[in-house]
Every structure is written in structure tokens, then in C-alpha cells.
Amino acid sequence: MPTWIARFADRHRWLIFGGSLAALCAVYIGIEALYVNRVPLIADEFHGFAHILKLTRETPYRDFVPYKTILGYYFQLIPALFSDSPWWRLLYIKWSTALLTASLLATTAILLRRIYHLRAIVGGLALLMACSTFLERSADLRLDMLTSLCGLLSFVFLLRAQVVWCGLLAGLSFLISQKGVYYIVAGSLAWNVGLFYRFRNRKTWSSSIVYHACVLAVIGTYFAVCSAIASFDAVSQSVFSSGAKNIALQELYAFDWIRVFWVRSWSRNPLFYLLSVLSLGRLFALRDAQHGDFKNLRLLAYGVTMLVVCMWHKQPWPYFLVILLPTLSLLIVDLLSAEIDARGRLSLPLMAAIVVFGVVLPLQRVPVVLARDNNYQRYNVELASALLDKGDTYFAGVAMIASHEQQPPELAWLDHPRGTTIKGWPRDRQRALIERMEAHPPKLLIRNNRFKRLPKLLKKYLADHYKHFYGSVFTYRVLLQEGATDFNIPFKGHYRVSRSKDAPHGEWNNGKKIFFTKGKHTVLPQTSRIWLEFIPEGVDHLLWRKYRASQELFPPDP
């Protein structure tokens, strides 16, 4: 590098640092805006939003059992209040998550400026923001990224030896999701690492005590406030529910199948993971136990703990990996800064590797991801919302329309474990469920791949009582068996008569439209099966020929 360039860079290093930071955040936000606007949502995102919207009409722990600890839900509720659209309010949450992520990553970089070289900070941040897994999952409508941001800031304050902030933020991460316990455990081991050596002095003991006291104070305050609203038993059972235990401790999915997400992330971002492992190797080699500050040992203890618990995690879905990736990025910053300390600069081969394998290679995924779009999902959400009146129910096996309840509630969340359980139900239990559905039928179905998890008896009932309308939306129809005289109309409106073509003509000919009021009706005995198909009204402007045929509602990742 020419001398004049080096002098210019040194003289204006803060300006270059700020400009680089702003450029990285702008690129990240730009890519996230494209992803949010185009990438189809996963089923969990709809499910999460249903829990968020419950906060507007019910009190957690008293009226319903929240899926996670609730602090993150309240944050995500704020942007959702700025729209009444059943679709855009979901995207508002995703946009706000992306903006918050960029802001806190920039804050992290600023907080690290007195610990590490500015070039190392920019390099580590660039590798994180180019990581394909991070780009694709950091704006998901889930709580993992918010949890990770609190954990990341806790890690930063650990590096700055600010134990109070480290403990408070670690505790705060747990209030967003129970996965925050990973940061609490990692922080605990990092602050206690000095106790394993001869430096069991007053400072080492006090740091450990203060850290744990801050964590307990945050979590204790949460339990106290929520228990005052509901009860301590209700809060504790929800936070440490069987569902949370199953996710953390049980193999709900075949490990050989689910670990493929680790392999995909490693193969798409090889340099990111390689530098992380090299950083841990360097820290292990140093092990500065002879120094009272234990900086490298704390960094090693934290990084190894996070890597081990995340590798142990039973459900490493792609969105879960954001729990680990920011921690690994700080390990990379430490490695790059050590390289600058040793050489005075980053070597050209390392810089070339970062650009080619750390940034350019992962960004090859961007056009692949953007080849899909979420227009079909948006269409079905808006169409189904327009068809549902106040008090109406629907069935999708996932909370697609958060403003309405699903019927029956036992089938509201058809993930793999739940589907496996339902398929094992005895026929008597299935028939009892069908009788309840006949008494209070959902107005429409939003068919998706989760319907494959239903037992045959329920599939047959749905096929008999629902007819394809548009997209993945199926509308209700009344089935009159041969010889039937009494039938119930659950929804007031016009119905179209449908009968087999070879059936004899009668009072109700094929295609005839009849208006029915809600309630019981009587008809002369019919000589064949008849369907009375509900005709939706007032939605002609939403009937797009492009989406008339049914498509895959939750397409797999490319």
C-alpha cells in the first residue's frame, strides 16, 4: 500500500469507519427490504403473528398461554398497529426487525471501537451481513433475532468488562425467548472462568456475583409483574412448559434430516465458519490465565459455550442459526484484530479471501432467493380475510388469518409432531371431532401441505364439505345425503345446487341459486346426493384469474 494512502487512511480513520459502517448497514437494509417484500413467509411466521395479535384482546398468562416469554411480542406489536391490512402488518414487523438489527449492529461496532481495530470491526461486520443464513433469516417474523441482539450486546459488554450491562442484557434476552438461557449460561461461564485459576480475588468473585444478581433481577422482575397479573404457577408453567422442554430436550425430528440445515449454512458460508473456528483455536492457544483480566479466556469460554449449546440444540432450523451467528462474528473481529496487531495490517491473501469467499460467494444466494415471490401468499391472505365476517372461523392448520379463530382448535397447529399424534387418534375420537365441526363448521379452508398430516377420515369429511374457490381457498358446502329432508345452513347467503349429472331432475336442478337464512331447513326427500355450495359475495375484485388454480402455499427454500 502506498505511503500516502496509509497516511490518509490513518488521518481519516474515523470518517472511513463511519462511512464503511453506514454503507454496510445501507446494503444490509436494502437486501432485507427486497427479501421482506418478495420471499414467501414460513408457517411459523403466521403462527407468531397470531400470538402477537392476541395481546390486543387478551392478557397473557391469564387468558392464554403464550408460546414464548412475551417481551418480544410487545415490541413486535408496535409496528403491527400501524396498519389494518391482514398482510402488510406482518411485513411491517419484518421491516422493523431489519431496521433494529442494522441499528444495533452499528451500535455494537461503535462500542467495540476502543477494544479492536476499526478495520477488524468492519471486516467482521461485513462477513456477518454477507452471511447467507443471516441475510435470509434475520428479518423473520420470529423472536430469535431479537433474542440474539440482546445476547450480542451482552457479549459486547462482557468484552468491555461492564458486568452490570452484561447481566442485564443477558436476562433481557430470556424475556424475549427462552433461548436466551444460552447467553446466560455462556456469560456465567465467562465471568466464572477466573475462579478455576489462582486469581480467586475479590474482583473475580464480585464480577460473578454481580452478573448473576443482574440476571436474576431482570428475570425476577418479569415473574413478579406477570404473576401479579395472573399467578406464579401460570407464568412458571408457561415459561418452562412441556412444549419448551420438548423443543430443547427431545428429538422431535430425525436428526439426520434436520442437521442438513447446519450443512447448508456451512457450505454456503465456508470462510465465516472457518475464521470462527480459527479464532477459538487461537484463543485456546493463548489462554491468558497468567493475566488478571482473563480477556482471552472469557472470550474463549463464551464462544465455545455458545457453539456447543447451539450444536446440541435439537431443532437447528435455519432461523435458529441467528442465535449463534452474531457471536461468531465477534470471534472473527477478535481474530482479525489480532492479525493487525501482529502484522500492522491484514495480509493481502486474507483480504482477498474475505472479499471472494466471505462476501461475494455468500451473496450469490441473493438472486436465487429473489427468484421466488410471496404474491400468492398475499393473495390468499387477503381473499380469505375478505370472506370472513366477524365471528367466522376457518381452518388451515396454521394461523394464516390472525384476526379470526380456527375451528376446531385441536387442529390449529399441524406441525410434524402434532400431525403424528392426530394420525394416531382412534376413529371414535375422529368422529367426535367431525361432529363438532358439523355443529360449528369453519366457513372456509386454506389448504396447504399441512393437510397431508390429517387422518383419512378427516380428509374425507373436508373433501365432502368444502369446494375449491380460488387459490388455496375452499368454501363451505352443505351435503344432503340421498333421502335426507332436514339440513342446517350455518352461513346466511346464496347457495348453488350441485348434483351428479346423471341424477334425475327435481325441484333443485343443477346450478340453481337459492338464498338461505341461517338455521334449520326442510326439503322433500331427494333421490340423490346434493351439495349446496356457498357463494361468496362482494369479493369479485379479488378474483384474479392468475391465482385461480391452487398452488403451493409454503414452497420449500431453494
PDB file of C-alpha atoms in Angstrom, residues 52-153:
ATOM      1  CA  ILE A  52     -48.717 -11.052  18.812  1.00  0.00           C
ATOM      2  CA  LEU A  53     -52.249 -10.031  17.863  1.00  0.00           C
ATOM      3  CA  LYS A  54     -53.692 -11.837  20.880  1.00  0.00           C
ATOM      4  CA  LEU A  55     -52.101  -9.142  23.039  1.00  0.00           C
ATOM      5  CA  THR A  56     -54.655  -6.632  21.712  1.00  0.00           C
ATOM      6  CA  ARG A  57     -57.628  -8.577  23.043  1.00  0.00           C
ATOM      7  CA  GLU A  58     -56.335 -10.936  25.747  1.00  0.00           C
ATOM      8  CA  THR A  59     -53.974 -10.832  28.703  1.00  0.00           C
ATOM      9  CA  PRO A  60     -51.056 -13.273  28.540  1.00  0.00           C
ATOM     10  CA  TYR A  61     -50.859 -15.955  31.219  1.00  0.00           C
ATOM     11  CA  ARG A  62     -54.356 -15.082  32.391  1.00  0.00           C
ATOM     12  CA  ASP A  63     -56.372 -15.504  29.172  1.00  0.00           C
ATOM     13  CA  PHE A  64     -53.954 -17.533  27.061  1.00  0.00           C
ATOM     14  CA  VAL A  65     -50.641 -19.342  27.337  1.00  0.00           C
ATOM     15  CA  PRO A  66     -48.001 -17.524  25.257  1.00  0.00           C
ATOM     16  CA  TYR A  67     -45.663 -19.615  23.140  1.00  0.00           C
ATOM     17  CA  LYS A  68     -42.597 -17.686  24.338  1.00  0.00           C
ATOM     18  CA  THR A  69     -41.801 -15.153  27.026  1.00  0.00           C
ATOM     19  CA  ILE A  70     -43.690 -12.043  25.989  1.00  0.00           C
ATOM     20  CA  LEU A  71     -41.353  -9.033  25.888  1.00  0.00           C
ATOM     21  CA  GLY A  72     -40.522  -9.543  22.223  1.00  0.00           C
ATOM     22  CA  TYR A  73     -44.195  -9.935  21.330  1.00  0.00           C
ATOM     23  CA  TYR A  74     -44.957  -6.479  22.705  1.00  0.00           C
ATOM     24  CA  PHE A  75     -42.132  -4.961  20.692  1.00  0.00           C
ATOM     25  CA  GLN A  76     -43.401  -6.611  17.512  1.00  0.00           C
ATOM     26  CA  LEU A  77     -46.935  -5.469  18.251  1.00  0.00           C
ATOM     27  CA  ILE A  78     -45.979  -1.785  17.845  1.00  0.00           C
ATOM     28  CA  PRO A  79     -45.374  -1.779  14.050  1.00  0.00           C
ATOM     29  CA  ALA A  80     -48.382  -4.069  13.529  1.00  0.00           C
ATOM     30  CA  LEU A  81     -50.651  -1.336  14.945  1.00  0.00           C
ATOM     31  CA  PHE A  82     -49.813   0.993  12.053  1.00  0.00           C
ATOM     32  CA  SER A  83     -51.888  -0.978   9.550  1.00  0.00           C
ATOM     33  CA  ASP A  84     -55.233  -2.771   9.360  1.00  0.00           C
ATOM     34  CA  SER A  85     -54.149  -4.820   6.369  1.00  0.00           C
ATOM     35  CA  PRO A  86     -54.028  -8.553   7.132  1.00  0.00           C
ATOM     36  CA  TRP A  87     -50.856  -8.772   5.027  1.00  0.00           C
ATOM     37  CA  TRP A  88     -48.915  -5.540   5.401  1.00  0.00           C
ATOM     38  CA  ARG A  89     -48.921  -5.572   9.179  1.00  0.00           C
ATOM     39  CA  LEU A  90     -46.875  -8.775   9.005  1.00  0.00           C
ATOM     40  CA  LEU A  91     -44.361  -7.092   6.715  1.00  0.00           C
ATOM     41  CA  TYR A  92     -44.208  -4.016   8.951  1.00  0.00           C
ATOM     42  CA  ILE A  93     -42.943  -6.249  11.759  1.00  0.00           C
ATOM     43  CA  LYS A  94     -40.301  -7.771   9.486  1.00  0.00           C
ATOM     44  CA  TRP A  95     -39.151  -4.332   8.286  1.00  0.00           C
ATOM     45  CA  SER A  96     -38.891  -3.050  11.853  1.00  0.00           C
ATOM     46  CA  THR A  97     -36.844  -6.105  12.820  1.00  0.00           C
ATOM     47  CA  ALA A  98     -34.426  -5.465   9.940  1.00  0.00           C
ATOM     48  CA  LEU A  99     -34.053  -1.792  10.889  1.00  0.00           C
ATOM     49  CA  LEU A 100     -33.489  -2.635  14.550  1.00  0.00           C
ATOM     50  CA  THR A 101     -30.925  -5.264  13.584  1.00  0.00           C
ATOM     51  CA  ALA A 102     -28.965  -2.809  11.436  1.00  0.00           C
ATOM     52  CA  SER A 103     -29.099  -0.156  14.173  1.00  0.00           C
ATOM     53  CA  LEU A 104     -27.888  -2.465  16.937  1.00  0.00           C
ATOM     54  CA  LEU A 105     -25.148  -3.971  14.775  1.00  0.00           C
ATOM     55  CA  ALA A 106     -23.908  -0.437  14.121  1.00  0.00           C
ATOM     56  CA  THR A 107     -24.130   0.263  17.866  1.00  0.00           C
ATOM     57  CA  THR A 108     -22.134  -2.889  18.516  1.00  0.00           C
ATOM     58  CA  ALA A 109     -19.424  -1.728  16.109  1.00  0.00           C
ATOM     59  CA  ILE A 110     -19.202   1.629  17.873  1.00  0.00           C
ATOM     60  CA  LEU A 111     -18.990   0.003  21.308  1.00  0.00           C
ATOM     61  CA  LEU A 112     -16.115  -2.192  20.111  1.00  0.00           C
ATOM     62  CA  ARG A 113     -14.045   0.654  18.674  1.00  0.00           C
ATOM     63  CA  ARG A 114     -11.888   1.005  21.817  1.00  0.00           C
ATOM     64  CA  ILE A 115     -11.208  -2.713  22.050  1.00  0.00           C
ATOM     65  CA  TYR A 116     -10.454  -3.719  18.476  1.00  0.00           C
ATOM     66  CA  HIS A 117      -9.015  -2.168  15.339  1.00  0.00           C
ATOM     67  CA  LEU A 118     -11.592  -0.390  13.223  1.00  0.00           C
ATOM     68  CA  ARG A 119     -10.677  -2.399  10.126  1.00  0.00           C
ATOM     69  CA  ALA A 120     -11.241  -5.634  12.029  1.00  0.00           C
ATOM     70  CA  ILE A 121     -14.671  -4.452  13.200  1.00  0.00           C
ATOM     71  CA  VAL A 122     -15.709  -3.520   9.668  1.00  0.00           C
ATOM     72  CA  GLY A 123     -14.386  -6.834   8.333  1.00  0.00           C
ATOM     73  CA  GLY A 124     -16.261  -8.907  10.908  1.00  0.00           C
ATOM     74  CA  LEU A 125     -19.462  -6.949  10.354  1.00  0.00           C
ATOM     75  CA  ALA A 126     -19.155  -7.329   6.574  1.00  0.00           C
ATOM     76  CA  LEU A 127     -18.779 -11.097   6.921  1.00  0.00           C
ATOM     77  CA  LEU A 128     -21.861 -11.283   9.152  1.00  0.00           C
ATOM     78  CA  MET A 129     -24.013  -9.111   6.903  1.00  0.00           C
ATOM     79  CA  ALA A 130     -22.972 -11.108   3.833  1.00  0.00           C
ATOM     80  CA  CYS A 131     -23.633 -14.465   5.520  1.00  0.00           C
ATOM     81  CA  SER A 132     -26.466 -16.014   3.517  1.00  0.00           C
ATOM     82  CA  THR A 133     -28.139 -17.616   6.544  1.00  0.00           C
ATOM     83  CA  PHE A 134     -28.089 -14.323   8.421  1.00  0.00           C
ATOM     84  CA  LEU A 135     -29.442 -12.347   5.455  1.00  0.00           C
ATOM     85  CA  GLU A 136     -32.277 -14.791   4.843  1.00  0.00           C
ATOM     86  CA  ARG A 137     -33.350 -15.204   8.469  1.00  0.00           C
ATOM     87  CA  SER A 138     -32.510 -12.053  10.426  1.00  0.00           C
ATOM     88  CA  ALA A 139     -35.792 -10.333   9.472  1.00  0.00           C
ATOM     89  CA  ASP A 140     -38.036 -13.353  10.045  1.00  0.00           C
ATOM     90  CA  LEU A 141     -41.217 -12.682  11.981  1.00  0.00           C
ATOM     91  CA  ARG A 142     -39.876 -14.601  14.927  1.00  0.00           C
ATOM     92  CA  LEU A 143     -38.237 -13.787  18.254  1.00  0.00           C
ATOM     93  CA  ASP A 144     -34.849 -15.385  17.544  1.00  0.00           C
ATOM     94  CA  MET A 145     -33.231 -12.277  16.054  1.00  0.00           C
ATOM     95  CA  LEU A 146     -34.431 -10.003  18.861  1.00  0.00           C
ATOM     96  CA  THR A 147     -33.116 -12.523  21.380  1.00  0.00           C
ATOM     97  CA  SER A 148     -29.817 -12.688  19.526  1.00  0.00           C
ATOM     98  CA  LEU A 149     -29.407  -8.910  19.512  1.00  0.00           C
ATOM     99  CA  CYS A 150     -29.712  -8.767  23.302  1.00  0.00           C
ATOM    100  CA  GLY A 151     -27.263 -11.658  23.568  1.00  0.00           C
ATOM    101  CA  LEU A 152     -24.853  -9.897  21.220  1.00  0.00           C
ATOM    102  CA  LEU A 153     -24.903  -6.690  23.253  1.00  0.00           C
TER     103      LEU A 153
END
